[in-house]
C-alpha cells in the first residue's frame, strides 16, 4: 500500500509537469498478481513513467534503457525508504499516473499493432491455463499462429476483392483481362474449402480451452459419488448406502494427463416418485445430453456376464449415441464366481464401449481408468502442438461461419450482378478482420494500384 501511494504521488507530480500533453494517462498496476508474496512486479506505461521512476528512486539520472539496476525505493513526498528493488525502463511513454484498468496494457499493445486480437486472447488463456495442454495451446495462439492463419485468408480475400473491383471499374478500358474473374473464383472456392475444414475440427480447441465436460451417470447406489471423490481425492460429494442420495449436480475441475476435465456427478437414473428426486433425474438427463464424455457406472455384481446383456443395461441409461463413453464396472472387489465370465464378456469389445473394472473402496483399477480417461481426452482435444492451430473461441467460429455464408452468396450472385458479388467478398473480409481486429479499406486500394497498371 505504501508503494502504491508513492506511485500515485509520483504520478501527480509528473502530471503537473506533463499537463500540456494530450495523449492520455500514465497507468500503473501490479503485474505479478495480488496477495502476499516475497517479490512483486509493478508496471507503468505512459509519459509520466520516467518522472515517476526518478521520484521513487530519488535520483535524477536513470539507468540505461532496458538495463536492470538495484535502487532504493523511497516515498517521493517524504523521502522515507520503502524497499529495495530492481528497476528497468523502456523509452517511450503517455500525462497523470493512475491504476491500469483490467487488460489495459494488452489493449495498448493491440492498438500499437504489437499483437492482434487472437494473440491477446491467447495471452488471457495463458494466464488462466491450469493444465500443460492448455498452456501449450495458449502459447501457440499468443505467439500469433492462429492470427497468421486468419490474416493469410484475409490477404487472399483482399486480393480477390481488389481484382474484382478493378475488373468492374476498368474492364471496359481493356486494362484488366477477363481471366481475372476466373482467378477470383478459384480463390473464393479454395477459401471456402479451407475455412470449412478449419471449422470441422470437432471443437478440439474449445474443449481444450474450457475443459471436456464429463458426466458420471448410472443407476442409484452404484458408486457414482464414490467415483467422483476417488478421482478428485477429496469428499466433494456425499456418500451414503441409501439410494438416491445425490439430488443435484456436483461438479469438479480436474487435470488428467495434462488435459482439463470438468467432471459432474449426477442423480441416479430411475423412475423416481419423489418430486425432488425427479428434478435431480431431469437435471442428470440434461447433463447427459450436453456431455462431451460419459462415464457410465454400473454395479459389477449386478450385471449379466455377456456382451448383449451388458449392452442392454448400458442402453437403459440412454446415453447419447454420438457421445464417447467409458463403462465403469464398480464394486469389482465384490465379484465372486461370475467374475471370470464377466471379464471375458467385456474383452469381446463390441457392442460395448471401453470397459474398466474398478473398486472405489480399494482403488483397484484406478490407474486403468485414468489411462482410459487420458486417452479419450487426448483424442477429443488433440495435440495442441501439431497440425493447424485450432479454433479456441466461439467468437471465431461465429465469424468464420458468417464468412463462409458470404462466400457462398458470392457464388450465387457472381453471374447476375458483379457489384453484389463484390459486396459479399467485402462482408466475408470484414468477418475475418473482426477476428483479428484488422479491417481496412486502404488495403484493397493498395492492391488495385499495385497489381494493375490503372491510371497511367
Short mmCIF file of C-alpha atoms in Angstrom, two decimals:
data_model
loop_
_atom_site.label_atom_id
_atom_site.label_comp_id
_atom_site.label_asym_id
_atom_site.label_seq_id
_atom_site.Cartn_x
_atom_site.Cartn_y
_atom_site.Cartn_z
CA UNK A 1 0.00 0.00 0.00
CA UNK A 2 2.86 2.41 0.81
CA UNK A 3 4.41 1.78 -2.60
CA UNK A 4 1.04 2.23 -4.32
CA UNK A 5 0.57 5.60 -2.56
CA UNK A 6 4.11 6.55 -3.52
CA UNK A 7 3.41 5.73 -7.17
CA UNK A 8 0.25 7.80 -7.12
CA UNK A 9 2.12 10.74 -5.53
CA UNK A 10 4.89 10.44 -8.10
CA UNK A 11 2.29 10.38 -10.84
CA UNK A 12 0.66 13.57 -9.59
CA UNK A 13 4.00 15.35 -9.64
CA UNK A 14 4.69 14.13 -13.16
CA UNK A 15 1.20 15.10 -14.28
CA UNK A 16 1.83 18.69 -13.21
CA UNK A 17 4.90 18.77 -15.46
CA UNK A 18 3.22 17.00 -18.37
CA UNK A 19 -0.26 18.52 -18.25
CA UNK A 20 0.23 20.13 -21.66
CA UNK A 21 0.35 16.70 -23.34
CA UNK A 22 -2.95 15.25 -24.54
CA UNK A 23 -2.12 11.60 -25.28
CA UNK A 24 -3.84 10.11 -22.26
CA UNK A 25 -2.92 8.87 -18.80
CA UNK A 26 0.10 7.15 -17.38
CA UNK A 27 -1.08 3.91 -15.82
CA UNK A 28 0.38 1.51 -13.27
CA UNK A 29 -0.54 -1.92 -11.92
CA UNK A 30 0.83 -4.90 -10.04
CA UNK A 31 1.68 -7.33 -12.84
CA UNK A 32 2.75 -10.28 -10.68
CA UNK A 33 -0.69 -10.96 -9.20
CA UNK A 34 -2.29 -9.82 -5.95
CA UNK A 35 -1.86 -11.26 -2.48
CA UNK A 36 1.08 -11.82 -0.17
CA UNK A 37 4.36 -12.57 -1.90
CA UNK A 38 8.08 -12.06 -1.42
CA UNK A 39 8.63 -10.34 -4.75
CA UNK A 40 6.18 -8.20 -6.75
CA UNK A 41 6.39 -6.66 -10.22
CA UNK A 42 4.93 -3.17 -10.67
CA UNK A 43 4.49 -1.95 -14.23
CA UNK A 44 3.82 1.56 -15.54
CA UNK A 45 3.09 2.87 -19.02
CA UNK A 46 2.80 6.48 -20.16
CA UNK A 47 4.79 9.73 -20.38
CA UNK A 48 4.91 10.07 -16.60
CA UNK A 49 6.81 6.81 -16.14
CA UNK A 50 10.26 8.39 -16.35
CA UNK A 51 9.43 11.10 -13.80
CA UNK A 52 7.74 8.57 -11.53
CA UNK A 53 10.86 6.40 -11.50
CA UNK A 54 13.04 9.44 -10.75
CA UNK A 55 10.77 10.42 -7.87
CA UNK A 56 10.63 6.90 -6.44
CA UNK A 57 14.41 6.35 -6.59
CA UNK A 58 15.35 9.89 -5.59
CA UNK A 59 17.84 10.09 -8.45
CA UNK A 60 17.59 12.40 -11.46
CA UNK A 61 19.75 10.03 -13.51
CA UNK A 62 18.15 6.82 -14.68
CA UNK A 63 19.93 3.59 -15.59
CA UNK A 64 20.40 2.94 -19.32
CA UNK A 65 17.19 1.81 -21.07
CA UNK A 66 16.50 -1.94 -20.86
CA UNK A 67 19.13 -2.44 -18.14
CA UNK A 68 18.15 -3.69 -14.68
CA UNK A 69 19.57 -1.68 -11.78
CA UNK A 70 19.30 -2.07 -8.00
CA UNK A 71 17.77 1.02 -6.38
CA UNK A 72 16.32 2.03 -3.03
CA UNK A 73 12.63 2.85 -3.39
CA UNK A 74 11.53 5.95 -1.45
CA UNK A 75 8.31 7.81 -0.72
CA UNK A 76 8.52 10.78 -3.12
CA UNK A 77 6.73 13.05 -0.62
CA UNK A 78 8.83 12.33 2.48
CA UNK A 79 11.92 10.57 1.17
CA UNK A 80 11.26 7.69 3.59
CA UNK A 81 12.81 4.40 2.40
CA UNK A 82 10.15 1.85 1.45
CA UNK A 83 12.10 -1.06 -0.06
CA UNK A 84 14.94 -2.02 -2.36
CA UNK A 85 14.28 -3.39 -5.80
CA UNK A 86 15.36 -3.81 -9.39
CA UNK A 87 14.19 -1.11 -11.77
CA UNK A 88 14.17 -1.08 -15.57
CA UNK A 89 12.69 1.39 -18.01
CA UNK A 90 11.92 1.48 -21.72
CA UNK A 91 11.86 4.75 -23.60
CA UNK A 92 8.54 5.90 -24.96
CA UNK A 93 5.54 6.68 -22.75
CA UNK A 94 1.98 8.85 -22.29
CA UNK A 95 0.26 12.54 -18.53
CA UNK A 96 -1.25 11.71 -14.85
CA UNK A 97 -0.32 8.34 -13.33
CA UNK A 98 -3.34 6.16 -12.48
CA UNK A 99 -4.06 2.47 -11.79
CA UNK A 100 -4.45 0.47 -15.00
CA UNK A 101 -7.81 -0.98 -15.94
CA UNK A 102 -8.01 -4.79 -16.36
CA UNK A 103 -6.26 -5.74 -19.58
CA UNK A 104 -5.24 -2.16 -20.37
CA UNK A 105 -1.57 -2.96 -21.04
CA UNK A 106 -2.62 -5.60 -23.55
CA UNK A 107 -5.18 -3.23 -25.09
CA UNK A 108 -2.45 -0.66 -25.63
CA UNK A 109 -0.22 -3.28 -27.20
CA UNK A 110 -3.06 -4.18 -29.58
CA UNK A 111 -3.68 -0.57 -30.52
CA UNK A 112 0.01 -0.10 -31.28
CA UNK A 113 -0.02 -3.11 -33.57
CA UNK A 114 2.19 -5.29 -31.36
CA UNK A 115 -0.37 -8.10 -31.35
CA UNK A 116 -3.77 -8.87 -32.85
CA UNK A 117 -6.95 -9.88 -31.05
CA UNK A 118 -6.26 -13.61 -31.33
CA UNK A 119 -2.84 -13.12 -29.72
CA UNK A 120 -4.42 -11.04 -26.95
CA UNK A 121 -6.95 -13.80 -26.35
CA UNK A 122 -4.08 -16.31 -26.29
CA UNK A 123 -2.35 -14.22 -23.62
CA UNK A 124 -5.51 -14.28 -21.50
CA UNK A 125 -5.80 -18.05 -21.96
CA UNK A 126 -2.14 -18.48 -20.99
CA UNK A 127 -2.71 -16.58 -17.75
CA UNK A 128 -5.73 -18.76 -16.94
CA UNK A 129 -4.22 -22.06 -18.12
CA UNK A 130 -4.41 -24.81 -15.49
CA UNK A 131 -3.01 -27.76 -17.46
CA UNK A 132 0.03 -28.34 -19.64
CA UNK A 133 -2.04 -28.86 -22.80
CA UNK A 134 -3.93 -25.61 -22.18
CA UNK A 135 -0.63 -23.78 -21.71
CA UNK A 136 0.74 -25.13 -24.98
CA UNK A 137 -2.33 -24.17 -26.96
CA UNK A 138 -2.48 -20.69 -25.42
CA UNK A 139 1.23 -20.07 -26.02
CA UNK A 140 0.91 -21.10 -29.64
CA UNK A 141 -2.00 -18.71 -30.12
CA UNK A 142 -0.29 -15.89 -28.21
CA UNK A 143 2.75 -16.23 -30.47
CA UNK A 144 0.50 -15.50 -33.44
CA UNK A 145 -0.05 -18.79 -35.28
CA UNK A 146 -3.83 -18.53 -35.32
CA UNK A 147 -3.71 -14.84 -36.21
CA UNK A 148 -1.32 -15.51 -39.09
CA UNK A 149 -3.65 -18.19 -40.45
CA UNK A 150 -6.63 -15.82 -40.42
CA UNK A 151 -4.52 -12.99 -41.81
CA UNK A 152 -3.42 -15.18 -44.71
CA UNK A 153 -7.07 -15.85 -45.55
CA UNK A 154 -7.84 -12.15 -45.20
CA UNK A 155 -4.94 -11.23 -47.51
CA UNK A 156 -6.16 -13.71 -50.14
CA UNK A 157 -9.67 -12.31 -49.87
CA UNK A 158 -8.38 -8.74 -50.04
CA UNK A 159 -6.51 -9.53 -53.24
CA UNK A 160 -9.55 -11.25 -54.77
CA UNK A 161 -11.75 -8.28 -53.89
CA UNK A 162 -9.24 -5.82 -55.33
CA UNK A 163 -9.05 -7.76 -58.59
CA UNK A 164 -12.84 -7.98 -58.82
CA UNK A 165 -13.29 -4.26 -58.19
CA UNK A 166 -10.59 -3.46 -60.74
CA UNK A 167 -12.42 -5.61 -63.29
CA UNK A 168 -15.73 -3.87 -62.53
CA UNK A 169 -14.24 -0.37 -62.78
CA UNK A 170 -11.71 -0.72 -65.58
CA UNK A 171 -12.54 -3.75 -67.76
CA UNK A 172 -14.17 -1.56 -70.44
CA UNK A 173 -10.84 0.22 -70.94
CA UNK A 174 -9.12 -3.13 -71.61
CA UNK A 175 -6.77 -2.55 -68.71
CA UNK A 176 -7.95 -5.72 -66.92
CA UNK A 177 -8.16 -9.12 -68.60
CA UNK A 178 -11.15 -11.49 -68.46
CA UNK A 179 -9.14 -14.23 -66.78
CA UNK A 180 -9.02 -12.11 -63.63
CA UNK A 181 -12.57 -13.28 -62.81
CA UNK A 182 -11.52 -16.92 -63.07
CA UNK A 183 -8.69 -16.26 -60.62
CA UNK A 184 -11.12 -14.63 -58.18
CA UNK A 185 -13.48 -17.60 -58.46
CA UNK A 186 -10.66 -20.06 -57.77
CA UNK A 187 -9.53 -18.08 -54.73
CA UNK A 188 -13.05 -17.99 -53.29
CA UNK A 189 -13.55 -21.76 -53.79
CA UNK A 190 -10.21 -22.53 -52.13
CA UNK A 191 -11.04 -20.29 -49.17
CA UNK A 192 -14.47 -21.89 -48.74
CA UNK A 193 -12.88 -25.32 -48.59
CA UNK A 194 -10.06 -24.34 -46.23
CA UNK A 195 -12.25 -22.41 -43.81
CA UNK A 196 -14.83 -25.20 -43.86
CA UNK A 197 -12.17 -27.75 -42.92
CA UNK A 198 -10.95 -25.47 -40.14
CA UNK A 199 -14.47 -25.28 -38.69
CA UNK A 200 -14.90 -29.06 -38.71
CA UNK A 201 -12.26 -29.77 -36.09
CA UNK A 202 -14.55 -31.43 -33.54
CA UNK A 203 -14.31 -28.36 -31.26
CA UNK A 204 -10.85 -29.51 -30.16
CA UNK A 205 -9.56 -26.05 -29.34
CA UNK A 206 -12.71 -25.01 -27.47
CA UNK A 207 -12.74 -28.26 -25.46
CA UNK A 208 -9.10 -27.82 -24.50
CA UNK A 209 -9.60 -24.20 -23.57
CA UNK A 210 -12.77 -24.68 -21.48
CA UNK A 211 -12.38 -28.29 -20.36
CA UNK A 212 -14.03 -31.51 -21.52
CA UNK A 213 -17.43 -31.90 -19.83
CA UNK A 214 -17.69 -35.45 -18.50
CA UNK A 215 -20.77 -36.78 -16.74
CA UNK A 216 -20.86 -39.68 -14.27
CA UNK A 217 -24.17 -41.44 -14.95
CA UNK A 218 -25.77 -44.66 -13.80
CA UNK A 219 -28.50 -46.19 -11.63
CA UNK A 220 -28.76 -45.25 -7.94
CA UNK A 221 -26.31 -46.68 -5.42
CA UNK A 222 -23.67 -47.98 -7.87
CA UNK A 223 -20.88 -45.74 -6.54
CA UNK A 224 -21.09 -42.63 -8.73
CA UNK A 225 -20.37 -40.21 -5.88
CA UNK A 226 -17.63 -42.50 -4.58
CA UNK A 227 -16.05 -42.39 -8.04
CA UNK A 228 -16.15 -38.58 -8.07
CA UNK A 229 -14.48 -38.46 -4.65
CA UNK A 230 -11.88 -41.02 -5.72
CA UNK A 231 -10.94 -39.06 -8.83
CA UNK A 232 -10.70 -35.70 -7.11
CA UNK A 233 -9.13 -37.19 -3.95
CA UNK A 234 -11.46 -35.35 -1.56
CA UNK A 235 -15.03 -35.75 -0.25
CA UNK A 236 -16.67 -33.50 -2.85
CA UNK A 237 -19.94 -35.45 -2.85
CA UNK A 238 -21.95 -37.03 -0.03
CA UNK A 239 -21.73 -40.83 0.01
CA UNK A 240 -24.45 -42.93 1.64
CA UNK A 241 -25.66 -46.55 1.35
CA UNK A 242 -29.18 -45.16 0.85
CA UNK A 243 -30.20 -44.98 -2.81
CA UNK A 244 -30.98 -41.57 -4.27
CA UNK A 245 -28.67 -39.52 -2.02
CA UNK A 246 -27.43 -37.31 -4.85
CA UNK A 247 -30.16 -34.92 -5.99
CA UNK A 248 -28.30 -32.00 -7.53
CA UNK A 249 -25.29 -31.92 -9.87
CA UNK A 250 -21.89 -31.83 -8.14
CA UNK A 251 -19.12 -30.50 -10.42
CA UNK A 252 -15.33 -30.50 -10.01
CA UNK A 253 -12.46 -29.49 -12.31
CA UNK A 254 -9.59 -31.97 -12.73
CA UNK A 255 -6.29 -32.26 -14.58
CA UNK A 256 -5.99 -35.69 -16.19
CA UNK A 257 -2.85 -36.36 -18.19
CA UNK A 258 -2.34 -32.64 -18.76
CA UNK A 259 -5.87 -32.16 -20.15
CA UNK A 260 -8.70 -30.27 -18.41
CA UNK A 261 -11.71 -32.29 -17.29
CA UNK A 262 -14.92 -30.83 -15.83
CA UNK A 263 -16.50 -33.82 -14.07
CA UNK A 264 -20.14 -33.88 -12.93
CA UNK A 265 -21.75 -36.33 -10.50
CA UNK A 266 -25.47 -36.68 -11.15
CA UNK A 267 -28.54 -38.23 -9.59
CA UNK A 268 -29.18 -41.94 -10.08
CA UNK A 269 -31.23 -42.62 -13.22
CA UNK A 270 -34.53 -44.30 -12.37
CA UNK A 271 -38.28 -43.68 -12.42
CA UNK A 272 -38.43 -41.57 -9.26
CA UNK A 273 -41.63 -40.75 -7.39
CA UNK A 274 -40.26 -38.07 -5.05
CA UNK A 275 -40.58 -34.60 -6.68
CA UNK A 276 -37.10 -33.52 -5.56
CA UNK A 277 -35.51 -36.69 -6.89
CA UNK A 278 -37.48 -36.30 -10.12
CA UNK A 279 -35.90 -32.89 -10.59
CA UNK A 280 -32.47 -34.39 -9.90
CA UNK A 281 -33.03 -37.09 -12.53
CA UNK A 282 -34.20 -34.44 -15.00
CA UNK A 283 -31.02 -32.43 -14.43
CA UNK A 284 -28.96 -35.59 -14.85
CA UNK A 285 -30.63 -36.23 -18.23
CA UNK A 286 -29.89 -32.64 -19.28
CA UNK A 287 -26.22 -33.04 -18.39
CA UNK A 288 -26.06 -36.31 -20.31
CA UNK A 289 -27.34 -34.60 -23.45
CA UNK A 290 -24.74 -31.82 -23.11
CA UNK A 291 -21.81 -34.06 -22.19
CA UNK A 292 -18.61 -34.41 -24.22
CA UNK A 293 -17.80 -37.69 -22.45
CA UNK A 294 -19.88 -40.12 -20.35
CA UNK A 295 -18.61 -42.29 -17.51
CA UNK A 296 -21.37 -44.90 -17.28
CA UNK A 297 -21.13 -46.60 -13.86
CA UNK A 298 -22.72 -49.98 -13.17
CA UNK A 299 -22.55 -52.41 -10.27
CA UNK A 300 -20.25 -55.22 -11.43
CA UNK A 301 -22.06 -57.69 -9.16
CA UNK A 302 -25.48 -56.95 -10.67
CA UNK A 303 -24.92 -57.01 -14.44
CA UNK A 304 -25.34 -60.00 -16.80
CA UNK A 305 -21.99 -61.61 -17.77
CA UNK A 306 -22.47 -61.42 -21.56
CA UNK A 307 -21.96 -58.56 -24.04
CA UNK A 308 -25.59 -58.35 -25.17
CA UNK A 309 -26.90 -58.15 -21.62
CA UNK A 310 -24.30 -55.57 -20.65
CA UNK A 311 -25.18 -53.53 -23.72
CA UNK A 312 -28.87 -53.65 -22.82
CA UNK A 313 -28.19 -52.39 -19.29
CA UNK A 314 -25.96 -49.62 -20.64
CA UNK A 315 -28.62 -48.67 -23.20
CA UNK A 316 -31.20 -48.29 -20.46
CA UNK A 317 -29.24 -45.28 -19.22
CA UNK A 318 -29.91 -43.66 -22.61
CA UNK A 319 -26.52 -42.01 -23.13
CA UNK A 320 -26.30 -40.04 -26.42
CA UNK A 321 -25.20 -42.43 -29.15
CA UNK A 322 -22.70 -39.93 -30.60
CA UNK A 323 -21.04 -39.12 -27.27
CA UNK A 324 -17.93 -41.15 -26.35
CA UNK A 325 -18.44 -43.37 -23.32
CA UNK A 326 -16.36 -45.32 -20.81
CA UNK A 327 -18.12 -48.16 -18.99
CA UNK A 328 -17.01 -48.36 -15.35
CA UNK A 329 -17.92 -51.61 -13.58
CA UNK A 330 -17.62 -50.64 -9.93
CA UNK A 331 -17.50 -52.85 -6.83
CA UNK A 332 -15.10 -55.23 -8.58
CA UNK A 333 -13.76 -56.26 -5.18
CA UNK A 334 -17.11 -57.98 -4.52
CA UNK A 335 -17.05 -60.15 -7.66
CA UNK A 336 -17.25 -63.86 -6.91
CA UNK A 337 -17.97 -66.77 -9.21
CA UNK A 338 -19.04 -64.89 -12.34
CA UNK A 339 -16.05 -62.52 -12.30
CA UNK A 340 -14.18 -64.50 -14.96
CA UNK A 341 -17.12 -64.74 -17.36
CA UNK A 342 -17.90 -61.05 -16.93
CA UNK A 343 -14.31 -60.06 -17.73
CA UNK A 344 -14.37 -62.37 -20.74
CA UNK A 345 -17.59 -60.77 -21.98
CA UNK A 346 -16.08 -57.30 -21.62
CA UNK A 347 -12.95 -58.37 -23.50
CA UNK A 348 -15.05 -59.16 -26.58
CA UNK A 349 -15.43 -55.42 -27.25
CA UNK A 350 -18.41 -54.60 -29.48
CA UNK A 351 -21.14 -53.61 -28.83
CA UNK A 352 -19.55 -52.25 -25.66
CA UNK A 353 -17.51 -49.07 -25.23
CA UNK A 354 -14.12 -49.24 -23.46
CA UNK A 355 -14.64 -51.07 -20.14
CA UNK A 356 -12.72 -50.89 -16.89
CA UNK A 357 -13.20 -52.77 -13.62
CA UNK A 358 -12.89 -50.61 -10.53
CA UNK A 359 -13.23 -50.75 -6.79
CA UNK A 360 -13.84 -47.33 -5.31
CA UNK A 361 -13.33 -48.93 -1.92
CA UNK A 362 -9.81 -50.27 -2.54
CA UNK A 363 -8.85 -48.04 -5.54
CA UNK A 364 -8.07 -51.18 -7.55
CA UNK A 365 -8.39 -50.37 -11.26
CA UNK A 366 -7.99 -46.60 -10.80
CA UNK A 367 -4.80 -46.45 -12.89
CA UNK A 368 -6.53 -48.19 -15.79
CA UNK A 369 -9.48 -45.82 -15.57
CA UNK A 370 -7.16 -42.78 -15.57
CA UNK A 371 -5.34 -44.19 -18.60
CA UNK A 372 -8.65 -44.59 -20.46
CA UNK A 373 -9.68 -41.08 -19.46
CA UNK A 374 -6.36 -39.60 -20.63
CA UNK A 375 -6.67 -41.43 -23.95
CA UNK A 376 -10.20 -40.12 -24.56
CA UNK A 377 -9.23 -36.58 -23.55
CA UNK A 378 -6.24 -36.64 -25.89
CA UNK A 379 -8.49 -37.83 -28.71
CA UNK A 380 -11.11 -35.16 -28.04
CA UNK A 381 -8.68 -32.27 -27.57
CA UNK A 382 -5.94 -33.33 -29.95
CA UNK A 383 -2.28 -32.40 -29.74
CA UNK A 384 -2.09 -28.60 -29.31
CA UNK A 385 1.37 -28.53 -30.89
CA UNK A 386 0.64 -30.41 -34.12
CA UNK A 387 -1.22 -29.50 -37.27
CA UNK A 388 -3.05 -26.29 -37.97
CA UNK A 389 -3.94 -24.17 -34.91
CA UNK A 390 -7.41 -24.95 -33.58
CA UNK A 391 -10.44 -22.76 -33.03
CA UNK A 392 -10.47 -21.67 -29.40
CA UNK A 393 -13.32 -19.17 -29.17
CA UNK A 394 -16.98 -19.34 -30.14
CA UNK A 395 -16.48 -15.79 -31.41
CA UNK A 396 -14.07 -17.08 -34.04
CA UNK A 397 -16.47 -19.82 -35.07
CA UNK A 398 -19.36 -17.38 -35.45
CA UNK A 399 -17.41 -15.00 -37.70
CA UNK A 400 -15.95 -17.84 -39.78
CA UNK A 401 -19.39 -19.33 -40.40
CA UNK A 402 -20.68 -15.92 -41.45
CA UNK A 403 -17.62 -15.54 -43.69
CA UNK A 404 -18.37 -18.86 -45.41
CA UNK A 405 -22.03 -17.84 -45.85
CA UNK A 406 -20.91 -14.63 -47.55
CA UNK A 407 -18.55 -16.58 -49.83
CA UNK A 408 -21.40 -18.91 -50.77
CA UNK A 409 -23.58 -15.90 -51.66
CA UNK A 410 -20.76 -14.64 -53.86
CA UNK A 411 -21.02 -17.83 -55.93
CA UNK A 412 -24.79 -17.35 -56.26
CA UNK A 413 -24.59 -13.72 -57.33
CA UNK A 414 -21.43 -13.88 -59.41
CA UNK A 415 -23.26 -14.47 -62.71
CA UNK A 416 -26.04 -11.94 -62.22
CA UNK A 417 -24.51 -8.91 -60.50
CA UNK A 418 -20.76 -8.40 -60.01
CA UNK A 419 -21.43 -5.43 -57.76
CA UNK A 420 -23.41 -7.56 -55.31
CA UNK A 421 -20.81 -10.32 -55.58
CA UNK A 422 -18.09 -7.82 -54.62
CA UNK A 423 -20.18 -6.75 -51.63
CA UNK A 424 -20.27 -10.39 -50.47
CA UNK A 425 -16.47 -10.51 -50.59
CA UNK A 426 -16.30 -7.27 -48.57
CA UNK A 427 -18.61 -8.81 -45.96
CA UNK A 428 -16.56 -12.01 -45.81
CA UNK A 429 -13.38 -9.98 -45.41
CA UNK A 430 -14.99 -7.89 -42.67
CA UNK A 431 -15.82 -11.03 -40.68
CA UNK A 432 -12.22 -12.25 -40.95
CA UNK A 433 -10.98 -8.83 -39.87
CA UNK A 434 -13.34 -8.88 -36.89
CA UNK A 435 -11.49 -11.93 -35.57
CA UNK A 436 -8.03 -10.37 -35.70
CA UNK A 437 -9.11 -6.75 -35.25
CA UNK A 438 -7.66 -5.72 -38.62
CA UNK A 439 -10.19 -4.19 -41.01
CA UNK A 440 -9.16 -1.57 -43.57
CA UNK A 441 -10.35 -0.42 -46.99
CA UNK A 442 -6.93 1.06 -47.79
CA UNK A 443 -5.55 -2.47 -48.25
CA UNK A 444 -7.90 -3.01 -51.19
CA UNK A 445 -6.84 0.25 -52.85
CA UNK A 446 -3.17 -0.57 -52.36
CA UNK A 447 -3.56 -3.88 -54.20
CA UNK A 448 -5.58 -2.33 -57.04
CA UNK A 449 -2.80 0.12 -57.84
CA UNK A 450 -0.04 -2.40 -57.16
CA UNK A 451 -1.33 -5.24 -59.32
CA UNK A 452 -2.91 -3.23 -62.17
CA UNK A 453 -1.48 -0.50 -64.32
CA UNK A 454 -4.54 1.70 -63.86
CA UNK A 455 -4.49 5.48 -64.40
CA UNK A 456 -1.28 5.70 -66.42
#
